[in-house]
Coordinates of C-alpha atoms and ligand atoms in Angstrom, one line a residue:
M286 CA 102.7 127.8 165.2
S287 CA 101.2 126.7 162.6
D288 CA 99.7 128.7 159.5
N289 CA 95.9 127.7 159.0
R290 CA 95.6 129.5 155.8
F291 CA 97.4 126.0 154.5
L292 CA 95.7 123.5 156.0
S293 CA 93.4 121.9 153.7
S294 CA 89.9 120.9 154.7
D295 CA 88.2 121.8 157.6
T296 CA 88.2 118.1 158.3
K297 CA 91.9 118.3 159.0
K298 CA 91.4 121.2 161.2
N299 CA 89.2 119.5 163.8
D300 CA 91.2 116.3 163.4
I301 CA 94.3 118.1 164.4
E302 CA 92.0 119.8 167.7
H303 CA 90.5 117.0 168.6
D304 CA 93.8 115.2 168.6
A305 CA 95.8 117.8 170.4
K306 CA 94.5 116.5 173.8
L307 CA 96.6 113.3 174.1
R308 CA 98.9 113.9 171.7
P309 CA 102.5 112.2 173.2
R310 CA 103.9 115.1 174.6
D311 CA 107.3 114.1 174.2
F312 CA 110.1 111.2 173.3
S313 CA 108.6 109.2 176.7
E314 CA 105.2 108.8 175.7
Y315 CA 105.6 108.5 172.3
I316 CA 104.9 104.5 172.1
G317 CA 106.3 102.5 169.4
Q318 CA 108.1 102.6 165.0
K319 CA 111.2 102.0 167.6
R320 CA 113.4 102.2 164.4
V321 CA 112.3 105.8 163.1
V322 CA 112.7 106.8 166.8
E323 CA 115.9 105.7 167.2
N324 CA 116.8 107.5 163.5
I325 CA 115.0 111.2 164.7
D326 CA 116.6 111.2 167.5
L327 CA 120.2 110.9 167.1
M328 CA 119.4 113.5 164.4
V329 CA 118.6 115.8 167.0
K330 CA 120.6 115.3 169.4
S331 CA 122.7 115.9 166.5
A332 CA 121.3 119.4 166.0
V333 CA 121.6 120.7 169.1
K334 CA 124.8 119.5 169.4
R335 CA 125.9 121.3 166.4
K336 CA 123.2 124.1 167.2
A337 CA 122.0 123.5 163.5
A338 CA 119.2 123.1 162.2
M339 CA 118.2 119.4 161.6
D340 CA 118.8 117.3 158.2
H341 CA 115.4 117.3 156.4
V342 CA 113.8 114.1 156.6
L343 CA 110.5 112.2 155.4
L344 CA 107.8 110.6 157.1
S345 CA 105.7 108.2 154.9
G346 CA 103.3 106.2 156.0
P347 CA 98.9 105.7 156.0
P348 CA 97.2 108.6 158.1
G349 CA 96.8 108.3 161.6
L350 CA 99.7 107.0 162.5
G351 CA 101.9 109.5 164.3
K352 CA 104.1 111.9 161.5
T353 CA 102.5 115.3 162.8
S354 CA 103.1 114.2 166.3
L355 CA 106.4 113.7 165.5
A356 CA 106.7 116.5 164.4
M357 CA 105.8 118.7 167.3
I358 CA 108.0 116.4 169.9
I359 CA 111.0 117.1 167.2
A360 CA 110.6 121.3 167.0
K361 CA 110.2 120.5 170.7
S362 CA 113.2 119.1 171.4
I363 CA 115.5 121.2 169.1
G364 CA 113.9 123.7 171.2
S365 CA 112.1 125.5 168.1
E366 CA 109.5 126.8 166.0
L367 CA 107.3 123.9 164.4
H368 CA 105.5 125.5 161.3
V369 CA 103.1 123.6 159.6
I370 CA 101.2 124.3 156.2
S371 CA 99.9 121.6 154.0
G372 CA 101.3 120.7 150.7
P373 CA 98.2 121.2 148.0
A374 CA 96.6 123.7 150.2
I375 CA 99.9 126.4 148.9
E376 CA 98.9 127.7 145.3
K377 CA 101.0 130.0 144.8
K378 CA 105.0 129.9 145.1
G379 CA 104.9 133.2 146.6
D380 CA 102.6 131.7 149.2
L381 CA 105.4 129.5 150.6
A382 CA 107.9 131.9 149.4
A383 CA 106.2 134.1 152.1
V384 CA 106.2 131.1 154.9
L385 CA 110.4 130.3 154.1
T386 CA 111.5 133.8 154.4
N387 CA 109.8 134.3 158.0
I388 CA 111.1 131.5 159.9
A389 CA 114.1 131.7 162.4
P390 CA 117.5 130.0 162.4
Q391 CA 116.2 126.1 163.1
D392 CA 113.2 125.9 162.7
V393 CA 111.4 122.8 161.8
L394 CA 108.8 123.5 158.4
F395 CA 106.2 120.0 158.5
I396 CA 104.7 119.7 154.9
D397 CA 101.7 117.8 155.5
E398 CA 101.3 115.6 152.5
I399 CA 103.8 116.6 150.9
H400 CA 103.3 114.5 147.5
R401 CA 100.4 116.7 146.3
M402 CA 102.1 119.8 146.3
H403 CA 101.9 122.0 143.1
I404 CA 104.5 121.3 140.7
S405 CA 105.2 124.8 140.4
V406 CA 105.5 125.3 143.8
E407 CA 107.7 122.4 144.4
E408 CA 110.3 123.8 142.8
I409 CA 111.4 126.9 145.6
L410 CA 111.6 123.5 146.9
Y411 CA 115.1 122.4 145.7
S412 CA 117.5 125.3 146.6
A413 CA 115.9 126.1 149.1
M414 CA 116.3 122.7 151.1
E415 CA 120.4 122.5 149.4
D416 CA 121.8 125.9 149.7
F417 CA 118.7 127.6 152.4
R418 CA 117.8 130.5 149.4
L419 CA 115.6 130.9 147.4
D420 CA 115.6 131.5 143.5
I421 CA 113.1 133.9 142.2
L422 CA 112.6 133.9 138.2
I423 CA 111.2 137.3 137.3
G424 CA 110.0 138.6 134.5
Q425 CA 109.6 136.7 131.2
G426 CA 111.5 135.6 128.2
A427 CA 114.3 137.5 126.7
S428 CA 114.5 140.1 130.0
A429 CA 114.2 137.3 132.2
R430 CA 115.9 137.0 135.2
T431 CA 116.7 134.8 138.7
M432 CA 116.4 136.6 141.7
Q433 CA 118.1 134.9 144.8
I434 CA 117.3 135.5 148.3
D435 CA 119.0 133.8 151.0
L436 CA 117.3 132.0 153.9
V437 CA 118.2 131.1 157.8
P438 CA 118.7 127.2 158.3
F439 CA 115.8 125.3 158.7
S440 CA 114.3 121.4 158.2
L441 CA 112.0 120.7 156.8
I442 CA 110.1 117.3 157.4
G443 CA 108.0 116.5 154.9
A444 CA 104.9 114.0 155.6
T445 CA 103.2 111.4 153.4
T446 CA 101.4 108.5 152.6
R447 CA 102.4 108.0 149.8
S448 CA 106.4 108.5 148.8
G449 CA 105.9 106.6 145.4
L450 CA 104.5 109.9 144.3
L451 CA 107.1 112.4 145.4
S452 CA 108.9 113.5 142.2
N453 CA 112.7 112.8 141.6
P454 CA 114.4 116.0 142.8
L455 CA 112.5 116.1 145.9
R456 CA 113.4 112.6 147.2
D457 CA 116.5 113.0 147.0
R458 CA 116.3 116.4 149.3
F459 CA 116.0 114.7 151.7
M460 CA 118.9 113.6 154.5
A461 CA 116.5 110.7 155.5
H462 CA 112.8 108.0 154.3
L463 CA 111.9 107.0 157.5
H464 CA 108.6 104.9 157.6
F465 CA 106.0 104.3 159.6
D466 CA 104.1 100.9 159.8
Y467 CA 101.3 99.6 161.2
Y468 CA 101.4 99.5 165.8
K469 CA 101.3 96.5 166.7
P470 CA 98.2 95.6 169.6
E471 CA 101.4 96.1 172.3
E472 CA 101.3 99.3 171.6
L473 CA 98.6 100.4 170.9
S474 CA 97.9 99.0 174.7
L475 CA 100.7 101.3 175.6
I476 CA 98.8 104.3 174.3
L477 CA 95.1 103.5 175.4
N478 CA 97.0 103.3 178.9
N479 CA 98.8 106.5 179.0
N480 CA 95.1 108.2 177.0
A481 CA 93.3 106.5 179.9
K482 CA 95.0 108.4 182.1
K483 CA 94.8 111.7 180.1
L484 CA 90.8 111.1 179.3
G485 CA 90.2 110.6 183.6
V486 CA 88.8 106.5 182.1
I487 CA 89.5 103.5 184.0
L488 CA 89.7 100.8 181.3
S489 CA 89.2 96.7 182.5
E490 CA 92.6 94.4 180.8
D491 CA 89.8 93.0 178.4
A492 CA 88.1 96.7 177.7
K493 CA 91.6 97.7 177.0
I494 CA 93.0 94.3 174.8
E495 CA 89.5 94.3 173.0
I496 CA 90.2 98.2 171.3
S497 CA 94.1 97.6 170.8
T498 CA 93.1 94.3 168.5
R499 CA 90.0 96.7 166.3
A500 CA 92.2 99.5 166.7
R501 CA 93.6 98.8 162.4
G502 CA 97.0 99.1 164.0
T503 CA 96.6 103.4 164.3
P504 CA 97.1 105.3 167.7
R505 CA 94.8 108.1 165.9
I506 CA 91.8 105.0 165.9
A507 CA 92.9 103.9 169.0
N508 CA 91.9 107.5 170.6
R509 CA 88.7 107.6 168.6
I510 CA 87.1 104.4 170.3
L511 CA 88.4 105.2 173.7
R512 CA 86.7 109.0 173.5
R513 CA 83.6 106.6 173.0
V514 CA 84.2 104.0 174.7
R515 CA 84.4 106.8 177.6
D516 CA 81.1 108.2 176.6
F517 CA 79.2 105.0 176.8
A518 CA 80.5 105.1 180.9
L519 CA 80.0 108.2 182.0
V520 CA 76.1 108.6 179.9
Q521 CA 75.7 105.1 182.4
D522 CA 77.8 105.6 185.3
H523 CA 80.3 103.2 184.8
E524 CA 83.6 104.0 187.3
K525 CA 84.7 101.5 185.2
I526 CA 85.4 100.4 181.5
E527 CA 84.4 96.7 180.8
I528 CA 84.0 94.8 177.8
S529 CA 80.5 95.6 177.4
D530 CA 80.3 99.0 176.8
V531 CA 83.6 98.6 174.2
H532 CA 81.4 96.2 172.0
K533 CA 78.1 98.9 172.7
A534 CA 81.2 101.6 171.3
L535 CA 82.4 99.5 168.6
D536 CA 78.7 98.6 167.5
L537 CA 78.2 102.2 166.9
L538 CA 81.4 102.6 164.6
D539 CA 80.4 100.3 162.4
I540 CA 84.0 98.7 163.1
D541 CA 84.2 95.0 163.1
K542 CA 85.7 91.7 164.6
L543 CA 89.0 92.3 162.1
G544 CA 88.4 95.9 162.8
L545 CA 87.0 96.6 159.8
D546 CA 85.3 99.8 159.1
S547 CA 81.9 99.8 156.7
M548 CA 83.8 101.6 154.2
D549 CA 86.1 98.9 154.0
R550 CA 83.7 96.4 153.7
K551 CA 82.2 97.9 151.3
I552 CA 85.3 97.9 149.1
L553 CA 85.2 94.2 150.1
K554 CA 81.7 94.1 149.1
V555 CA 82.0 95.7 145.3
I556 CA 84.4 93.3 144.5
H557 CA 82.7 90.4 145.1
E558 CA 79.0 91.5 143.7
Y559 CA 80.8 92.9 141.0
Y560 CA 83.6 92.5 139.9
S561 CA 83.5 88.0 141.3
N562 CA 86.4 89.1 143.2
G563 CA 88.3 90.3 141.2
P564 CA 90.9 91.4 139.7
V565 CA 89.4 95.0 139.2
G566 CA 91.6 98.0 138.2
I567 CA 91.2 101.4 140.5
D568 CA 89.8 102.9 138.3
A569 CA 86.5 100.4 137.9
L570 CA 86.6 100.1 142.1
S571 CA 86.6 103.3 142.5
A572 CA 84.0 103.7 139.3
T573 CA 81.6 101.8 141.1
L574 CA 82.5 103.0 144.9
G575 CA 81.6 106.7 144.2
E576 CA 84.7 106.7 146.7
D577 CA 87.9 109.5 145.3
K578 CA 91.2 106.9 143.9
Q579 CA 93.5 107.9 145.7
T580 CA 91.8 108.4 148.9
I581 CA 91.1 104.8 148.1
E582 CA 95.1 104.2 147.5
E583 CA 95.8 105.8 150.4
V584 CA 93.4 105.5 153.6
Y585 CA 92.1 101.9 152.7
E586 CA 93.9 99.6 150.5
P587 CA 97.3 98.6 152.3
F588 CA 95.4 98.4 155.8
L589 CA 94.1 95.4 153.4
L590 CA 96.5 95.1 152.0
K591 CA 98.2 93.8 155.7
E592 CA 95.6 92.0 156.7
G593 CA 95.8 89.7 153.7
L594 CA 92.5 90.5 152.3
L595 CA 93.4 92.5 149.5
L596 CA 95.8 90.8 147.2
R597 CA 97.4 93.0 143.8
T598 CA 98.1 91.8 140.8
P599 CA 99.2 92.9 138.0
R600 CA 95.6 92.8 136.4
G601 CA 94.5 94.7 139.9
R602 CA 93.1 94.3 142.9
T603 CA 92.0 90.2 143.9
L604 CA 89.9 89.5 147.1
S605 CA 91.5 86.7 149.2
E606 CA 89.7 83.4 150.7
K607 CA 89.9 85.5 154.0
A608 CA 88.3 88.3 152.6
I609 CA 85.3 85.8 150.9
T610 CA 84.9 84.1 154.0
H611 CA 84.9 87.3 156.8
I612 CA 82.3 89.5 153.9
S613 CA 80.3 86.0 153.9
I614 CA 79.1 85.8 158.1
Ligands
LIG77 N1 103.6 106.8 168.6 C1 103.4 107.5 169.3 N2 102.3 107.2 170.4 C2 101.8 107.8 170.9 N3 100.2 107.9 171.1 C3 100.1 109.0 169.4 C4 101.3 107.7 168.7 N4 101.1 108.3 167.1 C5 100.1 108.8 167.2 N5 99.6 109.0 167.8 C6 98.3 109.7 168.5 O1 97.3 109.0 167.1 C7 96.8 110.8 166.7 C8 97.0 111.0 165.3 O2 97.9 110.6 164.7 P1 98.7 112.0 164.1 O3 97.9 113.1 163.7 O4 100.4 112.2 164.3 O5 99.0 110.9 162.3 P2 99.6 111.2 161.1 O6 100.7 110.5 161.0 O7 100.3 113.0 160.8 O8 97.8 111.6 160.4 P3 98.2 111.8 159.1 O9 98.7 110.8 157.4 O10 96.4 111.7 158.2 O11 98.3 113.5 159.5 C9 97.7 111.2 167.6 O12 96.8 112.7 168.1 C10 98.4 110.7 169.0 O13 97.5 111.0 170.1
LIG78 MG1 99.1 114.3 160.8

């Protein structure tokens, strides 16, 4: 069960509902991220054998790569309930304490965007994770005392797009740190195979390849393109989705040959036009773009860096030759 009170925003809620149908239901449908899955598989099997909670694990990586989906599969494999909360949405210690005291033994607590949790709330987690105990300070000054509440053994899965922003005490309490990488086109193709079936559509081979190479290495984006392509084929009574349908959908979604969307291109263009290809600091860039600094760093930059379009130097962000050529076309 997820506790909707602590979800960060409506968009997130919509996303979760939208993704539901296409989410992998078990490990067999969970494609790629081999190292992550190997580690998790071992931890899950060990937990089941020990009849104990799985060790706490930190999942990090860019948005849409399958962190939430994996947490759901973990809980299902252990046969326990998944409790989903969003770090920044919990404002008071008491809110987190309420969640922690309401879970059953071996349940999985998933905290999304855990790097954005309020520090005072985060501190509650230290003893909860280490000793399955809540230390709560009651009163103030000389009369202050600590009350301890025992918790049942549970497993915490933290998800973050920026593991570097986690505080050391929190990071140290995770037994495993697993990092997600962008997916290879072949892996996205396998995901598209499964999801085309779930949506009841037939994809031609080259349509599938086209989607998988333009999806920014991200299953969520591959799914988004697939849905739009399905709409096209449906409206035009095409029985099979051809590459021309994909191209029309990509145009509508404003996704270019390199898989960049309009915001990605805007970032490159601003650096080109306003800052003579860089270097430019993140604060200046964020002000010029009118986009939140954190969003630029967490959502857009990782892919631009991975594709070698953006370079990070001590003096700021710079465009590569590849980027300059790309935006001048
Ligand atoms: N390994 C995978 N195999 C198949 N489908 C996947 C996989 N990973 C992700 N997906 C698909 O991508 C969608 C988005 O994944 P998910 O919500 O798990 O990402 P996330 O890492 O939690 O993103 P965010 O950081 O934004 O919360 C899922 O609904 C699912 O359909
Ligand atoms: Mg998620």
